[in-house]
Short mmCIF file of C-alpha atoms and ligand atoms in Angstrom, two decimals:
data_model
loop_
_atom_site.label_atom_id
_atom_site.label_comp_id
_atom_site.label_asym_id
_atom_site.label_seq_id
_atom_site.Cartn_x
_atom_site.Cartn_y
_atom_site.Cartn_z
CA UNK A 1 97.55 87.50 150.44
CA UNK A 2 97.09 90.66 148.33
CA UNK A 3 94.92 90.58 145.22
CA UNK A 4 94.52 92.69 142.09
CA UNK A 5 92.87 92.28 138.72
CA UNK A 6 95.97 92.87 136.61
CA UNK A 7 99.54 92.44 137.91
CA UNK A 8 101.86 94.54 135.78
CA UNK A 9 105.56 93.69 135.79
CA UNK A 10 107.73 96.69 134.83
CA UNK A 11 107.16 100.43 135.26
CA UNK A 12 108.56 101.57 131.92
CA UNK A 13 106.22 103.39 129.52
CA UNK A 14 104.25 100.18 128.73
CA UNK A 15 103.52 99.23 132.33
CA UNK A 16 102.70 102.74 133.52
CA UNK A 17 100.50 103.56 130.54
CA UNK A 18 98.62 100.27 130.85
CA UNK A 19 97.98 100.83 134.55
CA UNK A 20 96.79 104.40 133.89
CA UNK A 21 94.34 103.36 131.14
CA UNK A 22 93.03 100.45 133.23
CA UNK A 23 92.56 102.78 136.20
CA UNK A 24 90.53 105.24 134.09
CA UNK A 25 88.28 102.31 133.20
CA UNK A 26 87.81 101.11 136.76
CA UNK A 27 90.22 98.16 136.56
CA UNK A 28 92.62 97.61 139.45
CA UNK A 29 96.30 96.91 138.89
CA UNK A 30 99.56 96.69 140.81
CA UNK A 31 102.82 97.66 139.08
CA UNK A 32 106.05 95.97 140.24
CA UNK A 33 109.32 97.58 139.16
CA UNK A 34 112.82 96.28 139.81
CA UNK A 35 114.54 99.68 139.72
CA UNK A 36 114.08 102.82 141.81
CA UNK A 37 111.68 105.56 140.71
CA UNK A 38 114.59 107.98 140.09
CA UNK A 39 116.39 105.46 137.88
CA UNK A 40 113.31 104.79 135.75
CA UNK A 41 112.48 108.51 135.44
CA UNK A 42 116.04 109.40 134.43
CA UNK A 43 116.59 106.90 131.60
CA UNK A 44 117.29 108.66 128.29
CA UNK A 45 115.69 106.79 125.44
CA UNK A 46 113.18 107.45 122.67
CA UNK A 47 112.00 110.86 121.52
CA UNK A 48 109.66 110.68 118.52
CA UNK A 49 105.95 110.02 119.09
CA UNK A 50 103.63 108.93 116.32
CA UNK A 51 100.27 110.65 115.96
CA UNK A 52 98.52 107.52 117.33
CA UNK A 53 100.76 107.47 120.42
CA UNK A 54 99.94 111.12 121.13
CA UNK A 55 96.23 110.26 120.83
CA UNK A 56 96.63 107.34 123.25
CA UNK A 57 98.44 109.55 125.78
CA UNK A 58 95.58 112.05 125.49
CA UNK A 59 93.11 109.19 126.03
CA UNK A 60 95.11 108.43 129.20
CA UNK A 61 94.62 112.09 130.25
CA UNK A 62 98.32 112.84 130.12
CA UNK A 63 98.27 115.36 127.36
CA UNK A 64 98.42 118.75 129.04
CA UNK A 65 102.19 119.20 129.39
CA UNK A 66 102.89 117.18 126.26
CA UNK A 67 100.64 119.41 124.11
CA UNK A 68 102.36 122.49 125.56
CA UNK A 69 105.96 121.34 125.30
CA UNK A 70 106.13 118.90 122.36
CA UNK A 71 107.69 119.93 119.08
CA UNK A 72 105.41 119.08 116.16
CA UNK A 73 107.40 117.95 113.14
CA UNK A 74 105.80 118.03 109.71
CA UNK A 75 108.91 116.76 107.99
CA UNK A 76 112.20 114.94 108.26
CA UNK A 77 115.41 115.19 106.20
CA UNK A 78 117.68 112.56 104.68
CA UNK A 79 121.29 113.52 104.03
CA UNK A 80 123.25 111.66 101.33
CA UNK A 81 125.74 112.43 98.55
CA UNK A 82 126.44 115.79 100.20
CA UNK A 83 122.84 116.99 99.92
CA UNK A 84 119.74 117.07 102.04
CA UNK A 85 116.32 115.76 100.98
CA UNK A 86 113.38 117.04 103.02
CA UNK A 87 110.43 114.67 103.23
CA UNK A 88 107.20 116.55 103.86
CA UNK A 89 105.46 114.01 106.09
CA UNK A 90 102.36 116.15 106.49
CA UNK A 91 101.88 116.86 102.79
CA UNK A 92 102.35 113.16 101.97
CA UNK A 93 100.20 111.65 104.76
CA UNK A 94 98.20 114.44 106.44
CA UNK A 95 99.99 113.47 109.67
CA UNK A 96 102.89 114.78 111.72
CA UNK A 97 105.06 113.36 114.50
CA UNK A 98 105.79 114.91 117.90
CA UNK A 99 109.16 115.19 119.58
CA UNK A 100 108.60 114.67 123.30
CA UNK A 101 111.17 112.59 125.15
CA UNK A 102 110.43 109.22 126.69
CA UNK A 103 111.83 110.73 129.90
CA UNK A 104 109.01 113.30 129.85
CA UNK A 105 106.36 110.70 128.97
CA UNK A 106 107.58 108.59 131.90
CA UNK A 107 107.55 111.59 134.27
CA UNK A 108 103.98 112.46 133.23
CA UNK A 109 102.91 108.85 133.71
CA UNK A 110 104.53 108.53 137.14
CA UNK A 111 102.95 111.83 138.29
CA UNK A 112 99.51 110.77 137.04
CA UNK A 113 99.72 107.33 138.63
CA UNK A 114 100.92 108.68 141.97
CA UNK A 115 98.24 111.41 141.97
CA UNK A 116 95.63 108.66 141.48
CA UNK A 117 97.02 106.68 144.42
CA UNK A 118 98.32 103.86 142.25
CA UNK A 119 99.86 100.74 143.71
CA UNK A 120 103.33 101.23 142.32
CA UNK A 121 106.08 99.18 143.95
CA UNK A 122 109.61 100.31 143.08
CA UNK A 123 112.69 98.26 143.97
CA UNK A 124 110.71 95.01 143.92
CA UNK A 125 113.30 92.24 143.65
CA UNK A 126 113.15 88.53 142.75
CA UNK A 127 109.86 88.97 140.89
CA UNK A 128 108.54 85.53 139.89
CA UNK A 129 105.34 84.75 138.00
CA UNK A 130 103.46 81.48 138.53
CA UNK A 131 100.36 79.68 137.30
CA UNK A 132 99.75 81.87 134.27
CA UNK A 133 98.52 78.77 132.42
CA UNK A 134 95.72 78.51 135.02
CA UNK A 135 92.92 80.93 135.89
CA UNK A 136 94.70 81.83 139.16
CA UNK A 137 98.06 83.34 138.31
CA UNK A 138 100.25 84.63 141.08
CA UNK A 139 103.26 86.92 141.41
CA UNK A 140 105.86 86.62 144.17
CA UNK A 141 108.41 89.34 144.91
CA UNK A 142 110.56 90.78 147.64
CA UNK A 143 110.25 94.34 148.86
CA UNK A 144 111.84 96.05 151.85
CA UNK A 145 113.19 92.74 153.11
CA UNK A 146 109.88 90.84 152.98
CA UNK A 147 108.42 88.32 150.55
CA UNK A 148 105.02 89.24 149.09
CA UNK A 149 102.45 87.29 147.09
CA UNK A 150 99.95 88.83 144.73
CA UNK A 151 96.94 86.96 143.31
CA UNK A 152 95.55 88.27 140.03
CA UNK A 153 93.39 87.51 137.00
CA UNK A 154 96.01 88.52 134.43
CA UNK A 155 99.73 89.28 134.28
CA UNK A 156 101.04 91.94 131.90
CA UNK A 157 104.73 91.37 131.14
CA UNK A 158 105.85 94.97 130.54
CA UNK A 159 109.37 94.25 131.80
CA UNK A 160 111.45 94.96 128.73
CA UNK A 161 113.86 92.79 126.77
CA UNK A 162 115.76 91.51 129.84
CA UNK A 163 112.65 90.99 131.97
CA UNK A 164 111.52 87.90 133.81
CA UNK A 165 108.15 87.29 132.12
CA UNK A 166 109.32 86.10 128.70
CA UNK A 167 112.09 84.11 130.37
CA UNK A 168 109.51 82.22 132.46
CA UNK A 169 107.62 80.96 129.40
CA UNK A 170 108.73 77.40 128.49
CA UNK A 171 110.99 77.73 125.40
CA UNK A 172 108.88 75.20 123.47
CA UNK A 173 105.81 77.44 123.76
CA UNK A 174 107.29 80.35 121.83
CA UNK A 175 109.38 81.17 118.81
CA UNK A 176 112.03 83.89 118.74
CA UNK A 177 113.08 85.81 115.63
CA UNK A 178 116.24 87.85 115.88
CA UNK A 179 118.69 89.90 113.83
CA UNK A 180 121.73 91.52 115.40
CA UNK A 181 123.24 94.38 113.39
CA UNK A 182 127.04 94.62 113.15
CA UNK A 183 127.18 98.13 114.67
CA UNK A 184 125.76 100.34 117.42
CA UNK A 185 124.79 103.97 117.96
CA UNK A 186 126.91 106.28 120.03
CA UNK A 187 124.55 108.97 121.29
CA UNK A 188 125.07 112.22 123.16
CA UNK A 189 122.70 114.65 124.78
CA UNK A 190 123.86 118.28 124.93
CA UNK A 191 122.30 121.57 125.93
CA UNK A 192 122.88 123.23 122.58
CA UNK A 193 120.23 124.34 120.07
CA UNK A 194 119.46 121.65 117.47
CA UNK A 195 121.22 122.14 114.15
CA UNK A 196 117.86 121.88 112.37
CA UNK A 197 114.27 122.19 113.59
CA UNK A 198 113.58 118.76 112.06
CA UNK A 199 115.45 115.44 112.32
CA UNK A 200 118.26 114.75 109.84
CA UNK A 201 119.16 111.12 109.06
CA UNK A 202 122.47 110.99 107.20
CA UNK A 203 123.98 108.24 105.04
CA UNK A 204 127.74 108.75 104.71
CA UNK A 205 130.67 106.63 103.55
CA UNK A 206 132.07 106.96 107.13
CA UNK A 207 128.81 105.65 108.61
CA UNK A 208 125.34 106.81 109.63
CA UNK A 209 124.59 109.93 111.70
CA UNK A 210 121.37 111.32 113.16
CA UNK A 211 120.59 114.84 114.34
CA UNK A 212 117.66 114.75 116.72
CA UNK A 213 116.52 116.86 119.66
CA UNK A 214 114.48 116.88 122.85
CA UNK A 215 113.64 120.62 122.96
CA UNK A 216 114.63 123.91 121.26
CA UNK A 217 117.65 124.03 123.59
CA UNK A 218 118.56 120.34 123.98
CA UNK A 219 120.00 118.23 121.15
CA UNK A 220 120.35 114.47 120.79
CA UNK A 221 122.95 113.39 118.24
CA UNK A 222 124.14 109.94 117.19
CA UNK A 223 126.91 108.41 115.09
CA UNK A 224 127.10 104.78 114.00
CA UNK A 225 129.98 103.05 115.80
CA UNK A 226 131.56 99.61 116.11
CA UNK A 227 130.02 97.11 118.53
CA UNK A 228 133.28 96.84 120.46
CA UNK A 229 133.76 100.61 120.92
CA UNK A 230 133.84 102.19 124.37
CA UNK A 231 132.31 105.52 125.37
CA UNK A 232 135.63 106.50 127.02
CA UNK A 233 137.29 106.46 123.59
CA UNK A 234 134.89 109.19 122.46
CA UNK A 235 135.68 112.49 124.18
CA UNK A 236 133.19 115.21 123.15
CA UNK A 237 135.58 116.79 120.67
CA UNK A 238 136.03 113.53 118.75
CA UNK A 239 132.26 113.01 118.69
CA UNK A 240 131.52 116.48 117.30
CA UNK A 241 134.27 116.19 114.66
CA UNK A 242 132.98 112.81 113.49
CA UNK A 243 129.35 113.95 113.46
CA UNK A 244 130.18 116.98 111.31
CA UNK A 245 132.14 114.85 108.84
CA UNK A 246 129.03 112.70 108.26
CA UNK A 247 126.59 115.56 107.58
CA UNK A 248 125.98 117.68 104.46
CA UNK A 249 128.47 120.59 104.54
CA UNK A 250 125.94 123.39 105.11
CA UNK A 251 124.46 121.46 108.05
CA UNK A 252 127.88 120.83 109.63
CA UNK A 253 128.79 124.49 109.20
CA UNK A 254 125.86 125.65 111.35
CA UNK A 255 126.30 123.06 114.10
CA UNK A 256 126.56 124.47 117.64
CA UNK A 257 128.63 122.19 119.87
CA UNK A 258 128.95 122.02 123.63
CA UNK A 259 129.69 119.67 126.51
CA UNK A 260 127.68 116.44 126.55
CA UNK A 261 125.41 115.78 129.52
CA UNK A 262 124.93 112.10 128.62
CA UNK A 263 126.83 109.75 126.36
CA UNK A 264 126.09 106.09 125.71
CA UNK A 265 126.39 103.30 123.15
CA UNK A 266 123.37 101.18 122.21
CA UNK A 267 123.59 98.01 120.10
CA UNK A 268 121.02 97.60 117.32
CA UNK A 269 118.80 94.56 117.13
CA UNK A 270 115.52 93.33 115.67
CA UNK A 271 113.71 90.81 117.84
CA UNK A 272 110.18 89.39 117.92
CA UNK A 273 108.66 86.64 120.03
CA UNK A 274 105.56 84.76 118.89
CA UNK A 275 102.94 84.50 120.28
CA UNK A 276 102.48 87.37 122.75
CA UNK A 277 99.96 85.57 124.95
CA UNK A 278 100.50 82.50 127.14
CA UNK A 279 97.32 81.74 129.07
CA UNK A 280 96.74 84.69 131.41
CA UNK A 281 100.16 86.23 130.63
CA UNK A 282 100.47 88.93 127.97
CA UNK A 283 103.84 90.22 126.78
CA UNK A 284 103.85 93.94 126.01
CA UNK A 285 106.38 96.35 124.47
CA UNK A 286 110.10 95.59 124.60
CA UNK A 287 109.41 92.33 126.48
CA UNK A 288 108.06 91.03 123.17
CA UNK A 289 109.90 92.97 120.48
CA UNK A 290 112.88 95.19 119.81
CA UNK A 291 113.54 97.29 116.74
CA UNK A 292 116.63 99.28 115.82
CA UNK A 293 115.92 102.94 116.72
CA UNK A 294 116.32 104.16 113.12
CA UNK A 295 112.57 104.24 112.47
CA UNK A 296 111.74 105.64 115.95
CA UNK A 297 109.30 102.79 116.48
CA UNK A 298 110.21 101.16 119.85
CA UNK A 299 108.16 103.31 122.18
CA UNK A 300 105.37 103.70 119.62
CA UNK A 301 105.03 99.93 119.19
CA UNK A 302 104.92 99.51 122.97
CA UNK A 303 102.07 102.05 123.13
CA UNK A 304 100.26 100.24 120.31
CA UNK A 305 100.41 96.93 122.27
CA UNK A 306 99.05 98.70 125.35
CA UNK A 307 96.18 100.12 123.30
CA UNK A 308 95.09 96.65 122.16
CA UNK A 309 95.55 95.02 125.58
CA UNK A 310 93.78 97.62 127.69
CA UNK A 311 90.81 97.67 125.33
CA UNK A 312 90.64 93.87 125.45
CA UNK A 313 90.74 93.90 129.26
CA UNK A 314 88.08 96.60 129.48
CA UNK A 315 85.89 94.54 127.16
CA UNK A 316 86.48 91.45 129.29
CA UNK A 317 85.61 93.09 132.61
CA UNK A 318 82.61 94.98 131.17
CA UNK A 319 81.00 92.29 129.05
CA UNK A 320 82.67 89.02 130.03
CA UNK A 321 83.78 88.58 126.42
CA UNK A 322 87.39 87.42 125.92
CA UNK A 323 87.15 87.81 122.14
CA UNK A 324 89.35 90.91 121.91
CA UNK A 325 91.93 89.40 124.30
CA UNK A 326 92.04 86.26 122.16
CA UNK A 327 93.07 88.42 119.19
CA UNK A 328 95.78 90.32 121.12
CA UNK A 329 98.72 88.39 119.68
CA UNK A 330 97.43 88.39 116.13
CA UNK A 331 96.55 92.10 116.02
CA UNK A 332 99.76 93.27 117.68
CA UNK A 333 102.03 90.99 115.65
CA UNK A 334 100.68 92.32 112.34
CA UNK A 335 101.69 95.86 113.36
CA UNK A 336 104.93 94.69 114.98
CA UNK A 337 106.16 92.89 111.86
CA UNK A 338 105.38 95.92 109.68
CA UNK A 339 107.39 98.12 112.06
CA UNK A 340 110.19 95.53 112.17
CA UNK A 341 110.26 95.55 108.38
CA UNK A 342 110.31 99.35 108.16
CA UNK A 343 112.98 99.72 110.85
CA UNK A 344 115.13 97.04 109.18
CA UNK A 345 114.72 98.67 105.74
CA UNK A 346 115.47 102.19 106.99
CA UNK A 347 118.49 100.86 108.90
CA UNK A 348 119.64 98.99 105.78
CA UNK A 349 119.62 102.02 103.48
CA UNK A 350 121.17 104.46 105.99
CA UNK A 351 124.02 102.53 107.65
CA UNK A 352 127.44 101.37 106.55
CA UNK A 353 127.48 97.57 106.68
CA UNK A 354 130.88 97.02 105.01
CA UNK A 355 133.56 98.70 102.92
CA UNK A 356 131.94 97.29 99.79
CA UNK A 357 131.54 100.27 97.39
CA UNK A 358 128.90 98.35 95.40
CA UNK A 359 126.67 98.17 98.49
CA UNK A 360 127.10 101.91 99.13
CA UNK A 361 126.24 102.75 95.50
CA UNK A 362 123.03 100.69 95.85
CA UNK A 363 122.07 102.66 98.97
CA UNK A 364 122.69 105.95 97.18
CA UNK A 365 120.66 104.76 94.18
CA UNK A 366 117.77 103.91 96.50
CA UNK A 367 117.97 107.32 98.18
CA UNK A 368 118.16 109.03 94.77
CA UNK A 369 115.11 107.02 93.64
CA UNK A 370 113.26 108.17 96.77
CA UNK A 371 114.01 111.78 95.95
CA UNK A 372 112.36 111.44 92.54
CA UNK A 373 109.35 109.28 93.43
CA UNK A 374 106.28 110.53 95.27
CA UNK A 375 105.14 106.90 95.62
CA UNK A 376 108.40 105.88 97.35
CA UNK A 377 108.37 108.97 99.57
CA UNK A 378 104.76 108.33 100.55
CA UNK A 379 105.61 104.77 101.53
CA UNK A 380 108.42 106.00 103.79
CA UNK A 381 106.28 108.81 105.21
CA UNK A 382 103.26 106.66 106.08
CA UNK A 383 105.44 104.16 107.91
CA UNK A 384 107.35 106.92 109.71
CA UNK A 385 104.25 108.73 111.01
CA UNK A 386 102.71 105.39 112.01
CA UNK A 387 100.38 103.00 110.20
CA UNK A 388 96.65 103.06 111.01
CA UNK A 389 95.45 100.92 113.91
CA UNK A 390 93.53 97.75 113.19
CA UNK A 391 90.13 97.30 114.85
CA UNK A 392 90.03 94.48 117.43
CA UNK A 393 86.51 93.34 116.55
C1 LIG B 1 119.44 102.72 125.18
C2 LIG B 1 118.10 102.73 124.47
C3 LIG B 1 117.82 103.74 123.54
C4 LIG B 1 116.60 103.76 122.87
N1 LIG B 1 116.34 104.74 121.96
C5 LIG B 1 115.17 104.73 121.29
C6 LIG B 1 114.85 105.70 120.33
O1 LIG B 1 115.63 106.60 120.06
N2 LIG B 1 113.64 105.64 119.70
C7 LIG B 1 112.72 104.64 119.99
O2 LIG B 1 111.63 104.62 119.43
N3 LIG B 1 112.99 103.73 120.90
C8 LIG B 1 114.18 103.75 121.54
N4 LIG B 1 114.44 102.80 122.46
C9 LIG B 1 113.39 101.84 122.72
C10 LIG B 1 112.36 102.39 123.68
O3 LIG B 1 112.99 103.12 124.69
C11 LIG B 1 111.58 101.21 124.20
O4 LIG B 1 110.89 100.64 123.10
C12 LIG B 1 110.60 101.52 125.31
O5 LIG B 1 111.30 101.89 126.48
C13 LIG B 1 109.74 100.29 125.59
O6 LIG B 1 109.03 100.47 126.79
P1 LIG B 1 108.70 99.24 127.72
O7 LIG B 1 107.94 99.82 128.85
O8 LIG B 1 108.07 98.16 126.91
O9 LIG B 1 110.10 98.66 128.20
P2 LIG B 1 111.20 99.33 129.15
O10 LIG B 1 111.24 100.79 128.93
O11 LIG B 1 112.43 98.54 128.94
O12 LIG B 1 110.64 99.09 130.59
C14 LIG B 1 110.69 97.83 131.21
C15 LIG B 1 110.72 98.03 132.72
O13 LIG B 1 110.68 96.76 133.35
C16 LIG B 1 111.60 96.76 134.43
N5 LIG B 1 111.99 95.37 134.71
C17 LIG B 1 112.83 94.57 134.01
N6 LIG B 1 112.94 93.37 134.60
C18 LIG B 1 112.14 93.40 135.68
C19 LIG B 1 111.84 92.45 136.68
N7 LIG B 1 112.40 91.23 136.68
N8 LIG B 1 111.00 92.80 137.68
C20 LIG B 1 110.43 94.03 137.70
N9 LIG B 1 110.69 94.99 136.76
C21 LIG B 1 111.53 94.66 135.76
C22 LIG B 1 112.76 97.61 133.93
O14 LIG B 1 113.54 98.12 134.98
C23 LIG B 1 112.01 98.70 133.17
O15 LIG B 1 111.70 99.80 134.00
C24 LIG B 1 115.64 102.76 123.14
C25 LIG B 1 115.92 101.76 124.07
C26 LIG B 1 117.15 101.72 124.72
C27 LIG B 1 117.44 100.62 125.71
#
């Protein structure tokens, strides 16, 4: 039977980053991924990296291409009542954010792991975890028509919201917190220059819109849509027309449109499981929490979990002390709930929840208040660029 120190389920950003950081600290891991390498590398998802996530990627020695190709953003704009309010993140917090797509982060991670000879098993099916409440956990899976068993000290459940790890925990051992929002985001990717060099979040009576980007030549745009809507009902022309209607006039006027190269609808949800540790099993990233993408926190929260877990594991293998690992749940959950709160709040003030004009007036009053209050702007900015990390000991 094969053996490793840490069995990592899922080769998304959490699993790959964890295995890279463990490797740099002399800790062995095996990563089991249900999908193919091409599928994982091609998924279009997050794009905004907090300062702390950039630092963690540098710590993982992944920074070279990111530092060269990322777009550093010192500000972000909010559109409402036909105008645009720029929030100077850097002036308010001393920090910036970086635009560097999750697709690129994943590519860098896969390249680094393969270059280091990592044990990375793609298309592993029927992954099952056992004995995580004992000191001898085990993972079974099928690969290339054979059943494999893997002994380990710890299991890291980095397998996303639909993964097997959280589902294996007895329901009585955990508590789920969930909020489903009554709308989704219809997003397109297009090879056209971004309408602005910084992100624009727009509150409009027709619904929310976001202008984002992946590079100086590739734009990512979103409009709020109904949960029951289908991508097929949104030909490119309809998307561009709707997007422009939801933006301040001068922004819409300078929009360059073009054929979409990807189009998808994502539902919005807030979800947290407590605790994050069950014996030798640790839940990491989307396996443990989901936030609506409004605050750009999903990938950043996943990286923050990895930071706490890998440091705890390094401490354990170097000194024999499990103290940092024992605090994993508590430390991560404090950050997670703050990000859940921020993402929920930002979603609440930017989206259309109903036709109630009273509710829309309240949103506009809150946005107007923001524009006149350095204290309120600073609160938004410090959450957006990422709150400071808490020490584990
Ligand atoms: C459509 C979409 C759009 C998003 N947009 C944004 C955004 O704009 N901004 C933002 O901040 N965040 C966004 N997110 C969230 C962000 O992408 C996630 O927070 C991030 O991917 C979390 O990384 P992860 O590694 O924890 O989970 P994932 O990326 O979900 O990776 C989990 C991995 O586990 C694998 N897996 C699942 N089950 C099994 C199993 N049984 N066995 C083996 N492997 C398994 C999956 O195939 C996957 O590769 C988006 C998410 C989605 C789904």
